PDB file of C-alpha atoms in Angstrom:
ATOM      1  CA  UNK S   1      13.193  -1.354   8.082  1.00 44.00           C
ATOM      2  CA  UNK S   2      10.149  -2.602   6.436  1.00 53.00           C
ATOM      3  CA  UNK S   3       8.259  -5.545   7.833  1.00 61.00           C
ATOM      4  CA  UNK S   4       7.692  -7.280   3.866  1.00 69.00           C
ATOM      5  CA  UNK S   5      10.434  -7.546   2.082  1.00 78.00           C
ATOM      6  CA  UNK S   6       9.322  -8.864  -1.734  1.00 81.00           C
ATOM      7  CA  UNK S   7      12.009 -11.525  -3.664  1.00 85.00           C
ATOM      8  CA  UNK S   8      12.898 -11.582  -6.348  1.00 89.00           C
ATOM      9  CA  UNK S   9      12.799  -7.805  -6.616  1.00 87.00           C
ATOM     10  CA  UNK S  10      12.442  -8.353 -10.832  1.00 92.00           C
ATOM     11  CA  UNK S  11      11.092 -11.286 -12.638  1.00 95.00           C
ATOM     12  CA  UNK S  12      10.162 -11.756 -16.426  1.00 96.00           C
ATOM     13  CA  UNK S  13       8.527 -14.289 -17.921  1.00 96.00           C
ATOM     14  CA  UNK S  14       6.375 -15.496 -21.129  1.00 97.00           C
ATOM     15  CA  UNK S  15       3.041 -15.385 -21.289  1.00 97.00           C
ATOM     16  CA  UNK S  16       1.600 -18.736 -19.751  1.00 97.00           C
ATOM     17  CA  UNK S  17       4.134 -19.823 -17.550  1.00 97.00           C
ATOM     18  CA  UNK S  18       3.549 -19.504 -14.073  1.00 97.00           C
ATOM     19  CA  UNK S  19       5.328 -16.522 -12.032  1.00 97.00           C
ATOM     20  CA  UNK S  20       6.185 -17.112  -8.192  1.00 96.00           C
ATOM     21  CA  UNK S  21       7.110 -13.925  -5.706  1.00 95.00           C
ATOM     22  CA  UNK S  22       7.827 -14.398  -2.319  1.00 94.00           C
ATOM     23  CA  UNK S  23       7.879 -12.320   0.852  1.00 92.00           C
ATOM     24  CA  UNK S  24       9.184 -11.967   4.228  1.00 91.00           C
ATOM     25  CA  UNK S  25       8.248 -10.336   7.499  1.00 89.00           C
ATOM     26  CA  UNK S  26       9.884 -10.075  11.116  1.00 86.00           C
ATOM     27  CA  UNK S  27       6.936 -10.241  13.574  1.00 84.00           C
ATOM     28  CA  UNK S  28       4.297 -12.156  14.460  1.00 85.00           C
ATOM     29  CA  UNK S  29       1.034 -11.313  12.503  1.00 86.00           C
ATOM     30  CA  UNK S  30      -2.708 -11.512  12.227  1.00 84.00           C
ATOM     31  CA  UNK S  31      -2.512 -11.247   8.269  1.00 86.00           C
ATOM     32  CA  UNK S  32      -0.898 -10.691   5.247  1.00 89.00           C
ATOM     33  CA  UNK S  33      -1.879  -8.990   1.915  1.00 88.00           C
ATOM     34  CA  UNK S  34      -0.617  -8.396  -1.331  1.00 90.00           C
ATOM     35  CA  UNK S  35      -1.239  -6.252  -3.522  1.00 90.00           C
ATOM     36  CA  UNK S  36      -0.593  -5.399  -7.222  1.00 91.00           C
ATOM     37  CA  UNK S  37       0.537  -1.530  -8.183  1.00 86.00           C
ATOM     38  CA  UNK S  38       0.407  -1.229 -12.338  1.00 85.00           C
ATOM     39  CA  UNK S  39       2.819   1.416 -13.421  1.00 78.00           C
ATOM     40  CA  UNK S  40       1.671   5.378 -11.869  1.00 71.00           C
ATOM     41  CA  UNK S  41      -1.470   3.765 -10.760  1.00 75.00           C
ATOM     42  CA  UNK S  42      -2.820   3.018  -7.064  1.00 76.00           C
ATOM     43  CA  UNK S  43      -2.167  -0.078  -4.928  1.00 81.00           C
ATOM     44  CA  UNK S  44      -5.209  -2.880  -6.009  1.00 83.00           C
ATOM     45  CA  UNK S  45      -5.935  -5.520  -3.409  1.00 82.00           C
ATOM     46  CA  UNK S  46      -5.043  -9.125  -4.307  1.00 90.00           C
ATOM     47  CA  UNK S  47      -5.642 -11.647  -1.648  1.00 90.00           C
ATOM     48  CA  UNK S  48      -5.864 -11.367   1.882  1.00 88.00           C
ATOM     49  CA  UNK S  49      -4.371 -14.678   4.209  1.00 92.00           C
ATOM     50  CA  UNK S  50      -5.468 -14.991   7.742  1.00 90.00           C
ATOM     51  CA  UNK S  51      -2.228 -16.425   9.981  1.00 91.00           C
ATOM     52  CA  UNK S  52      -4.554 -19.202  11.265  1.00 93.00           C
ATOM     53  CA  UNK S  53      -4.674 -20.207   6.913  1.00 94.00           C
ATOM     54  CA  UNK S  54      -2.226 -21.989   5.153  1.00 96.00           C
ATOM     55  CA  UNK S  55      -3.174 -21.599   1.488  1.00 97.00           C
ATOM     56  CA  UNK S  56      -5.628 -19.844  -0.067  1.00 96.00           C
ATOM     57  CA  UNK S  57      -6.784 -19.215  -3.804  1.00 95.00           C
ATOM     58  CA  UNK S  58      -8.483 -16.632  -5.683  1.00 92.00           C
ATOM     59  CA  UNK S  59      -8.763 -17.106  -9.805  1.00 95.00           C
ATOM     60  CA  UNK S  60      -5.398 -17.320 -10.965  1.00 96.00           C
ATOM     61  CA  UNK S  61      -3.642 -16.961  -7.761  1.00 96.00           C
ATOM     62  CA  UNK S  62      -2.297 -18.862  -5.145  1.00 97.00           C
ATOM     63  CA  UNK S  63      -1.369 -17.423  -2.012  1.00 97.00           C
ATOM     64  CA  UNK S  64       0.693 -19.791   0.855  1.00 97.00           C
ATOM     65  CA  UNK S  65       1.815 -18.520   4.500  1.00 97.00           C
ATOM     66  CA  UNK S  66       4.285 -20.435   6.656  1.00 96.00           C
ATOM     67  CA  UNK S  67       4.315 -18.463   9.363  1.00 94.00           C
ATOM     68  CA  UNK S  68       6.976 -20.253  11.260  1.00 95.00           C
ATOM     69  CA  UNK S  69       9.041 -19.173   8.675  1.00 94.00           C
ATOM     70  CA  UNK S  70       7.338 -16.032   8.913  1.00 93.00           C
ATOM     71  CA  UNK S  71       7.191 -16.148   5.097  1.00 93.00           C
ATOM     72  CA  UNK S  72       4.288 -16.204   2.064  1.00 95.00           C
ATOM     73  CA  UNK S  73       4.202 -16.773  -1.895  1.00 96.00           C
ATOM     74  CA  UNK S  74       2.025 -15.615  -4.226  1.00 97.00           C
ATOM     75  CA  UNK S  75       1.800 -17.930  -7.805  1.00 98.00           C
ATOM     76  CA  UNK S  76       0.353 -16.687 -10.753  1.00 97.00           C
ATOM     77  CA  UNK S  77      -0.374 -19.454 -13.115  1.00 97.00           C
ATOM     78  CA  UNK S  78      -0.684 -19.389 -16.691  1.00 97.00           C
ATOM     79  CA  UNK S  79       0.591 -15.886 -16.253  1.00 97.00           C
ATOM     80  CA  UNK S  80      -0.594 -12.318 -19.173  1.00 96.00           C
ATOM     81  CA  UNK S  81       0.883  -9.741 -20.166  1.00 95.00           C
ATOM     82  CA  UNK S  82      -1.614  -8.172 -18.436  1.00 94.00           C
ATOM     83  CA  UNK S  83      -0.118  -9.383 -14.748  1.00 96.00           C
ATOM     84  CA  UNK S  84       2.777  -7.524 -15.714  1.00 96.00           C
ATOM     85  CA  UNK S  85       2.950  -5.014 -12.771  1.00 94.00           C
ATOM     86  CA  UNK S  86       4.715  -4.882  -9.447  1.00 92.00           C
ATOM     87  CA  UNK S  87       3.456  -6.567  -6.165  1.00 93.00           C
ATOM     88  CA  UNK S  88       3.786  -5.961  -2.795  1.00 90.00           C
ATOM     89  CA  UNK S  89       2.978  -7.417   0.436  1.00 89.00           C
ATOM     90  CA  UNK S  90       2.517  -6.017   3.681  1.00 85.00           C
ATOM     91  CA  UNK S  91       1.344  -7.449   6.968  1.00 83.00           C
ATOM     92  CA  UNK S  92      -1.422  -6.136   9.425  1.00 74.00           C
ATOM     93  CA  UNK S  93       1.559  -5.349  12.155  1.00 69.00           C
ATOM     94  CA  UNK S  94       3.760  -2.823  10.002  1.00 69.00           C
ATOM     95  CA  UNK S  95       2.176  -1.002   7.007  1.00 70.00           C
ATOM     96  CA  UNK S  96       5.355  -0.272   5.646  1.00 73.00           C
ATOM     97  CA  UNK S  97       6.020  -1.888   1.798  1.00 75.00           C
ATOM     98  CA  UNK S  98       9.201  -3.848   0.629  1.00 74.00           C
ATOM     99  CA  UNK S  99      10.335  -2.858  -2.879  1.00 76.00           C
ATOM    100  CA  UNK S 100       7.705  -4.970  -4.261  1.00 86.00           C
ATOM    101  CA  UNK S 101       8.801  -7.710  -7.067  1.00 92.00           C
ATOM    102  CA  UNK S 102       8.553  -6.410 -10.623  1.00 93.00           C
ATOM    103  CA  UNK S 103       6.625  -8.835 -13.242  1.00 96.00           C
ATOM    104  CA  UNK S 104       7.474  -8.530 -16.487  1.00 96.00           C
ATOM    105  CA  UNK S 105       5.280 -10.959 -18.712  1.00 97.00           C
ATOM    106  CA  UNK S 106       5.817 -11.273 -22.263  1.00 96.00           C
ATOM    107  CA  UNK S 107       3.676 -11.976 -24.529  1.00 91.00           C
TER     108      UNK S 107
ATOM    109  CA  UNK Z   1     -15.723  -4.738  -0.694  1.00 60.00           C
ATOM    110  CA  UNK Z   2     -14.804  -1.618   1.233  1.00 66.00           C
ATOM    111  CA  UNK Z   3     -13.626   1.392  -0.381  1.00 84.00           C
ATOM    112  CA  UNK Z   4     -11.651   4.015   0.245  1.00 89.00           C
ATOM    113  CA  UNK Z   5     -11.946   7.356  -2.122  1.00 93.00           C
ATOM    114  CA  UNK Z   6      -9.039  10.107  -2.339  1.00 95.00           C
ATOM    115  CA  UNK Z   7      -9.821  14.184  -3.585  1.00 96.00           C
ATOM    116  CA  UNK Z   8      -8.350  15.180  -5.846  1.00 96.00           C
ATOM    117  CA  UNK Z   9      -6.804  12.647  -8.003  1.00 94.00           C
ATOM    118  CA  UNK Z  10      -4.530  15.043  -9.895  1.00 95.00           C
ATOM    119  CA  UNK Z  11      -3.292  18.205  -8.527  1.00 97.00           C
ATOM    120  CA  UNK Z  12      -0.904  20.683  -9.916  1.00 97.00           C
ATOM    121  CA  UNK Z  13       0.177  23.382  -8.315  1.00 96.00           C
ATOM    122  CA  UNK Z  14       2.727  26.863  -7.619  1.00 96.00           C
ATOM    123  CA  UNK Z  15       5.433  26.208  -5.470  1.00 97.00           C
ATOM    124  CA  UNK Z  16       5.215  27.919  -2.405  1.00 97.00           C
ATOM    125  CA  UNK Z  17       1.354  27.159  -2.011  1.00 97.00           C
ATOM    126  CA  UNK Z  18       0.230  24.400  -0.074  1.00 97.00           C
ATOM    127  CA  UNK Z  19      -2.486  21.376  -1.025  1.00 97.00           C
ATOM    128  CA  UNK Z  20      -4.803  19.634   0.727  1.00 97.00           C
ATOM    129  CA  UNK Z  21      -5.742  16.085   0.274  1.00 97.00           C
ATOM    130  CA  UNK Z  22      -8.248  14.223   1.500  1.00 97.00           C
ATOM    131  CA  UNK Z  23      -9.106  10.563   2.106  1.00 96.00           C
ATOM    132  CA  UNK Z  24     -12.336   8.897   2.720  1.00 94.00           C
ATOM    133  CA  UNK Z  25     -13.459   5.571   3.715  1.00 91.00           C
ATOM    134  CA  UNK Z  26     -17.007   5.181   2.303  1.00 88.00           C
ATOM    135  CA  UNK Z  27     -18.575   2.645   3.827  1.00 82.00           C
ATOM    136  CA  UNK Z  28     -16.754   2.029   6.851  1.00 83.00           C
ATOM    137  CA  UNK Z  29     -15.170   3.355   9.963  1.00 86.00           C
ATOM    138  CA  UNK Z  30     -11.489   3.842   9.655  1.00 85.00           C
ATOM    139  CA  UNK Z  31      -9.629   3.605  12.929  1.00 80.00           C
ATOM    140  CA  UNK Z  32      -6.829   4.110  11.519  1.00 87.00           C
ATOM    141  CA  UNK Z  33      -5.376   5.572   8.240  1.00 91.00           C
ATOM    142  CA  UNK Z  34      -1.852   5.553   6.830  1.00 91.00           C
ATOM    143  CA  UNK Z  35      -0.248   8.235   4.303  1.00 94.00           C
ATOM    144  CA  UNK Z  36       1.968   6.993   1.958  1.00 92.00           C
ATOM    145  CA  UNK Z  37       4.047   8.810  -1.341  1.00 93.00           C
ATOM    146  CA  UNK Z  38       6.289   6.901  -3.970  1.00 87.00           C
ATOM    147  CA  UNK Z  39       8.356   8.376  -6.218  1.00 83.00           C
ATOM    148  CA  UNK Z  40       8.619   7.198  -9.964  1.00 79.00           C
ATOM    149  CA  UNK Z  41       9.468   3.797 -10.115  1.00 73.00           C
ATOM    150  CA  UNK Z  42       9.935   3.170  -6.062  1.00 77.00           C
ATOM    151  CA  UNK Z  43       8.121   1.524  -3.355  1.00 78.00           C
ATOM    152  CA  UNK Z  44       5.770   3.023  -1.482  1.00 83.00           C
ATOM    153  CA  UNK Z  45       6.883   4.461   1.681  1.00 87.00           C
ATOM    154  CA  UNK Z  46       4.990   5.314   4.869  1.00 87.00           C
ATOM    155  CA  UNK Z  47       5.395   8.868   6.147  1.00 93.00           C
ATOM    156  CA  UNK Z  48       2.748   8.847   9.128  1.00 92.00           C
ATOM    157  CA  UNK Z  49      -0.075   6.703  10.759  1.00 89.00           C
ATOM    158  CA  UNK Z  50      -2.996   9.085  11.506  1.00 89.00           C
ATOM    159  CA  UNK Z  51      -5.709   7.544  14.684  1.00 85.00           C
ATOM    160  CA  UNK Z  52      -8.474   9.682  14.444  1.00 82.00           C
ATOM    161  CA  UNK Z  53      -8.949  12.232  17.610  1.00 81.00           C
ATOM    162  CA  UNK Z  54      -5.186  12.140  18.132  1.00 83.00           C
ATOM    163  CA  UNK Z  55      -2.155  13.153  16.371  1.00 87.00           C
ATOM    164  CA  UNK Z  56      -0.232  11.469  13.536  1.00 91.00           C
ATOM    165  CA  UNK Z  57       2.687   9.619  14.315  1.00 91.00           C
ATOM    166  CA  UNK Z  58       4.802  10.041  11.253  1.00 93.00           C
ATOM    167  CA  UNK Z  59       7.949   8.224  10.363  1.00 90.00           C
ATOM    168  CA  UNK Z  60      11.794   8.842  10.931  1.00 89.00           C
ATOM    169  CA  UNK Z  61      12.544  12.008   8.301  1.00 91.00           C
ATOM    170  CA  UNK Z  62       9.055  12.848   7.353  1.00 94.00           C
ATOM    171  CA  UNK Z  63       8.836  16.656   8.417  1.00 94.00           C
ATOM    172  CA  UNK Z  64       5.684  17.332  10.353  1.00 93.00           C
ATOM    173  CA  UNK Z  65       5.641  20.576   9.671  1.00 95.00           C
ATOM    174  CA  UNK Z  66       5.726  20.165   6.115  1.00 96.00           C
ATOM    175  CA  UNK Z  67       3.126  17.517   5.654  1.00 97.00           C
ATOM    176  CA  UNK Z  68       0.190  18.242   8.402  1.00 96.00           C
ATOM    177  CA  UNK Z  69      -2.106  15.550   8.781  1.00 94.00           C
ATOM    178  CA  UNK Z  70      -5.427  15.839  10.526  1.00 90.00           C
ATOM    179  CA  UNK Z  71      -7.957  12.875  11.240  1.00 88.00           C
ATOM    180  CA  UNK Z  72     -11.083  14.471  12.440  1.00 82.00           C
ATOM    181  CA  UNK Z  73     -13.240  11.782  12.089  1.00 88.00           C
ATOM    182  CA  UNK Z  74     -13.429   8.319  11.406  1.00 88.00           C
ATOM    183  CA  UNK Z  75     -13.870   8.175   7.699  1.00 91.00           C
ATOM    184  CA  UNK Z  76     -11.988  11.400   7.368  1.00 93.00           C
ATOM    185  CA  UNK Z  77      -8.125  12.300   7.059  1.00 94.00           C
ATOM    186  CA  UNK Z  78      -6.543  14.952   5.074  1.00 95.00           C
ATOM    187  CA  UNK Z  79      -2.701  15.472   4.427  1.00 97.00           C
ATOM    188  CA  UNK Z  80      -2.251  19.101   3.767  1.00 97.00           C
ATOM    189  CA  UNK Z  81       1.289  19.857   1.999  1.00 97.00           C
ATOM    190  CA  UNK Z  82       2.636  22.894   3.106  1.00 97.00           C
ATOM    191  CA  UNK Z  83       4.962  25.587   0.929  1.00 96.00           C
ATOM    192  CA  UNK Z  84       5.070  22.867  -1.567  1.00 97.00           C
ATOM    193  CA  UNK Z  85       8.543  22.421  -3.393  1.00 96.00           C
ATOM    194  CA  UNK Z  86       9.432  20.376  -7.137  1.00 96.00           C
ATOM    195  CA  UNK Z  87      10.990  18.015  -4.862  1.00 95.00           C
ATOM    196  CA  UNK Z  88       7.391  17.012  -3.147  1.00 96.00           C
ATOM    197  CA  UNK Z  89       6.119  16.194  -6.589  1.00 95.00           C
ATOM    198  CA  UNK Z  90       5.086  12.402  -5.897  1.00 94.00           C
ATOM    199  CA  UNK Z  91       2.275   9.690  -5.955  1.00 93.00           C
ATOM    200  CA  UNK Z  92       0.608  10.256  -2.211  1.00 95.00           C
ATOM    201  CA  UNK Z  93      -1.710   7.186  -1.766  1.00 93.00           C
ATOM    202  CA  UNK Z  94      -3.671   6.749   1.417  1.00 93.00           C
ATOM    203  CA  UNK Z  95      -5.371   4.147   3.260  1.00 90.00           C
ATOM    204  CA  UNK Z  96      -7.762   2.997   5.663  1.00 88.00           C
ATOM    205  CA  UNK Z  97      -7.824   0.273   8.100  1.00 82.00           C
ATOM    206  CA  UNK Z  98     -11.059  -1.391   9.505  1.00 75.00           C
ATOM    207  CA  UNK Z  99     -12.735  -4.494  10.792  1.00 67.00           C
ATOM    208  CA  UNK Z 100     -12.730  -7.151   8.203  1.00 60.00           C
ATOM    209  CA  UNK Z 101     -14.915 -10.503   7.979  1.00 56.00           C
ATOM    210  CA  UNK Z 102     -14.080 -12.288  10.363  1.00 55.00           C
ATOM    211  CA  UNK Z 103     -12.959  -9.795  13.138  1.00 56.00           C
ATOM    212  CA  UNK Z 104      -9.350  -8.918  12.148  1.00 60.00           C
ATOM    213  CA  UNK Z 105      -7.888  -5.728  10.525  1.00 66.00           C
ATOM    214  CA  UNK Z 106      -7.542  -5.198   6.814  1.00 73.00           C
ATOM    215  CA  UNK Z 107      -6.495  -2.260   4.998  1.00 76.00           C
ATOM    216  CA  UNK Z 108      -7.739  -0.435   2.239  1.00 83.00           C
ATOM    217  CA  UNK Z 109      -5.836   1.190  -0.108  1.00 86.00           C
ATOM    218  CA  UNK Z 110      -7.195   5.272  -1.720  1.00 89.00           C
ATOM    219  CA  UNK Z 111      -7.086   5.286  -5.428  1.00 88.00           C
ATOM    220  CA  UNK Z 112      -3.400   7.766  -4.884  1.00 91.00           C
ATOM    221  CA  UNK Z 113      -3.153  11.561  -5.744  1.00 95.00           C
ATOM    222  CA  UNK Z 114      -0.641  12.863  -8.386  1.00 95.00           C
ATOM    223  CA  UNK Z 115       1.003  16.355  -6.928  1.00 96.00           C
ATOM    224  CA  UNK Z 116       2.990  18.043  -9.441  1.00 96.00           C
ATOM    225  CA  UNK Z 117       4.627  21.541  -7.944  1.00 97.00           C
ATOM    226  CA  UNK Z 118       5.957  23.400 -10.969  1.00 96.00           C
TER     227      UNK Z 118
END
């Protein structure tokens, strides 16, 4: 089974509002990453948190890890309908993917 | 930031032929690199974890035979499909793990590799 496991699996929105994905993972870790995948194109690296971090931010994102919950979200504020793409996470234990959350912005 | 290139991009081919695919790590040393493929619309899934100088460990249903993966080096790894079939049409996307900032793994993901077998 995979070792992130993305919720909600779809998620639409208009453009400005703010989108939040979370994910899930079994084991302990060292990191977590996620990553955005626009449609029939290649995996882009978003943000990378350290397990020792509880929050970080990069532009328009917000990344949080709990890992005694063994959980993180990403937000996207004042979301574009060019963040509409599907995101993943995946931890530095298991490289396997969840079904990634689909973000549908409108615009 | 580290990259991580993939040859070629685009590949069509016969069925019955096999393709080779290769994946680079530019400016780092990969110690390990993982093969992925997604079909349309799907997740990525991972079909082996290559350690250069040994051999791949590949995942539950992934045929070895099929999908030969060699790791010569430590920027290089190449997935060679063999007797390619319609059905192994996908999006294969590799990537490369090294040493990040601050002494902890991070992965790098190849730009993916469209096979089409007609």
């Amino acid at each position: 089974s995979q070792q992130g496991e993305e919720d909600p699996q779809a998620l639409s929105i208009q453009e400005g509002e703010n989108a939040t994905m979370n994910c899930s993972y079994k084991t302990s870790i060292n990191n977590l990453q996620w990553y955005r995948q626009n449609s029939g194109r290649g995996l882009v690296h978003l943000i990378l948190i350290r397990s020792n971090e509880r929050e970080k931010h990069s532009g328009r994102l917000r990344v949080t890890l709990d890992t005694s919950k063994k959980s993180s979200s990403l937000l996207i504020t004042a979301s574009r309908a060019a963040d509409t793409a599907s995101y993943f996470c995946a931890t530095d234990y298991d490289m396997r993917f969840g079904a990634g959350t689909r973000l549908t912005v409108k615009p | 930031g580290a990259v991580v290139s993939q040859h070629p991009s685009r590949v069509i081919c016969k069925s019955g032929t096999s393709v080779k695919i290769e994946c680079r790590s530019l400016d780092f040393q990969a110690t390990t690199m993982f093969w992925y493929r997604q079909f349309p619309k799907q997740s990525l899934m991972l079909m082996a974890t290559s350690n250069e100088g040994s051999k791949a460990t590949y995942e539950q249903g992934v045929e070895k035979d099929k999908f030969l993966i060699n790791h010569a080096s430590l920027t290089l790894s190449t997935l060679t499909v063999t007797s390619a079939h319609p059905e192994d049409s996908s999006f294969y996307i590799c990537s490369a793990v090294g040493l990040g900032g601050t002494n902890s793994y991070e992965q790098y993901f190849g730009p993916g590799t469209r096979l089409t077998v007609t």
